[in-house]
Structure formats: C-alpha cells, structure tokens
Amino acid sequence: VGLVPLLGRTQSGTISVPVHRKGIVLPQKVTLYGYKFSVYTRIAIMVLREKGVSYTQVETNPFDPKDFGKNPHPFNRVSMLTHGDFAVYETRAITHYINTAFDGPALCPTAPGAIAQMEQVISIIDNYAYWPLVRQVFSQRVFSPTENELPDEADIAAGLISAQPALQQLESICQQGQVLNGAITLADCHLLPILAYFCAAPEGKSALKHFPNLSNWHTILSTHQRYQHAQFDANPA
Ligand SMILES: N[C@@H](CCC(=O)N[C@@H](CS)C(=O)NCC(=O)O)C(=O)O
C-alpha cells in the first residue's frame, strides 16, 4: 500500500509529510524563520509557494541586535526552516528539502546537464552574485535611503563591476536553455528575488539589459502575477 492515501491534508489542501508514530500519521508544522527584506527568505518563500506548502513565518532581523536572541540560526543569518522537530538552514539545503519532502511540482530537472546547471546557477548566486547585486548595488542605492542613510556611490560602482562576470555566466547558462527555460526549477527560485532586488536600482536595471537572454527570462517572470511576491517591496506586511 502506498503512503498517498494516508497523507494528512492541511486546510489549504497542502499535503504534509507523514510521520509514523505508533501507526498514527501526523501532519507536521512548517515554520520559516526569516526577515521580510531578505532575498534569501524570499527564495525559500518562492519554493514554498511553488510547492503549495502552508507555513508560518517568524520574523527575525539578523541585522538588529535586539533580535539576536530570537534567531535560531547558529550563524545569525536568515533563513531557517523547521518541519516538525526537523530544522534546516542554508537556503539551498532548505529549498532542496522543501522540494523533496513535499508533494507538488518537481522543482529539480532530471537530465544530468540540467541538474548540474541548476546547481551551478545556485552556486554562482551564492558565491559571486549576492554580494555585488544585493549588498552593494541594491542595499546602497535602494535600501540605504529608506533608512535615511546616504548611498555609498563607490560601493555601487564597485558592485556594478563585480556583478559583470556573474551576470555573464548566468546569461550563458540561460542561453543554453537547459534551465531558466520556463520550466520552474530551484534555479529560477534562487535567481528571481536576487535580480528583482538588483533591478530595483536603476543602475542594476540598465546593467541587466546587456544580457539579452537573462533579461528576457527576468522580464517574463517579474511581470507575471504569480511572482510579484519576489519583487522588492519597501513596505512589506
Ligand atoms: N549562506 C546563507 C546566506 C544567508 C544570508 O546571507 N542572509 C542574509 C540576509 S539576505 C543575512 O542573514 N545577513 C545577515 C548578516 O550578513 O549579518 C544561506 O544560503 O542561507
């Protein structure tokens, strides 16, 4: 007998992973510890939404000393996900966990080249794109003024230069078409919030135009109603 008939369903219809305790199948609560402005939190949310998983979000600001005691992340970053008594941090681990633990559309391709390129996109973002695109260009141009701080123009200029190799490599992967091709994978979920923040800065938006395939991918997803939650919002709920 398969497990499917035994699975618990939450009110929203999301199927929860079953836990067998003395023969009883229990749905397990999903909690995302995140920060409303964090791109990494938005990545996890995009995957939760794609899979149709019901979750509760606990707000914790890793930049605010007042929140330090509240953040369960051992390195005081966001995000962390708990599912029942299982906890996982590091966004790529969280997104793979959600994709594997829950029903819903498969967000990992099956062809070897596509799997490799999905992982490559995620690594490029984490290691070479997040800092220049988000922490230098976006944070300085868009976020600092919301905190009544002057943007550091030198940091923005440096970020735009450092962003180039990462954008070039993402463009090349996009052009090859094995991922970022309309079939949503974990690569799309990792990339969309990052480019959304980068493009919230006028310089970022202009810089992206030099990468036609990536730019086209971004235009299609960022203008789609389904993905508006990934866009930067200066006044999130
Ligand atoms: N490697 C971590 C990176 C997460 C990360 O850097 N998150 C940012 C917010 S977008 C953060 O918590 N920053 C706090 C800090 O830099 O002190 C992951 O993949 O989850």
XYZ file of C-alpha atoms and ligand atoms in Angstrom, residues 35 37-41 62-63 71 73 75-79 89-92 94 126 130-131 134-135 190, ligand 1:
46
model
C 13.429 38.592 7.570
C 13.595 42.274 3.397
C 15.860 39.266 2.914
C 16.334 37.910 -0.596
C 17.232 34.544 0.904
C 13.928 34.476 2.777
C 19.703 39.355 11.571
C 20.931 42.951 11.353
C 17.179 33.940 15.735
C 20.180 30.230 13.068
C 25.348 31.913 12.431
C 22.680 34.603 12.952
C 21.640 34.626 9.300
C 18.286 34.050 7.661
C 16.639 31.795 6.840
C 19.378 26.226 7.497
C 21.361 27.344 4.403
C 18.948 28.302 1.672
C 19.976 25.701 -0.887
C 16.123 24.463 2.681
C 25.599 32.479 -3.509
C 24.593 38.027 -3.944
C 27.206 40.393 -2.604
C 22.251 42.840 -3.433
C 24.608 44.047 -0.755
C 17.138 31.320 -6.323
N 24.588 31.116 3.106
C 23.361 31.637 3.649
C 23.298 33.132 3.364
C 22.117 33.782 4.013
C 22.340 35.293 4.159
O 23.450 35.817 3.974
N 21.261 36.002 4.520
C 21.387 37.409 4.809
C 20.101 38.153 4.570
S 19.652 38.191 2.867
C 21.733 37.561 6.264
O 21.210 36.864 7.098
N 22.596 38.519 6.574
C 22.960 38.841 7.921
C 24.365 39.341 8.008
O 25.037 39.425 6.968
O 24.794 39.605 9.131
C 22.164 30.920 3.009
O 22.299 30.377 1.923
O 21.096 30.863 3.634
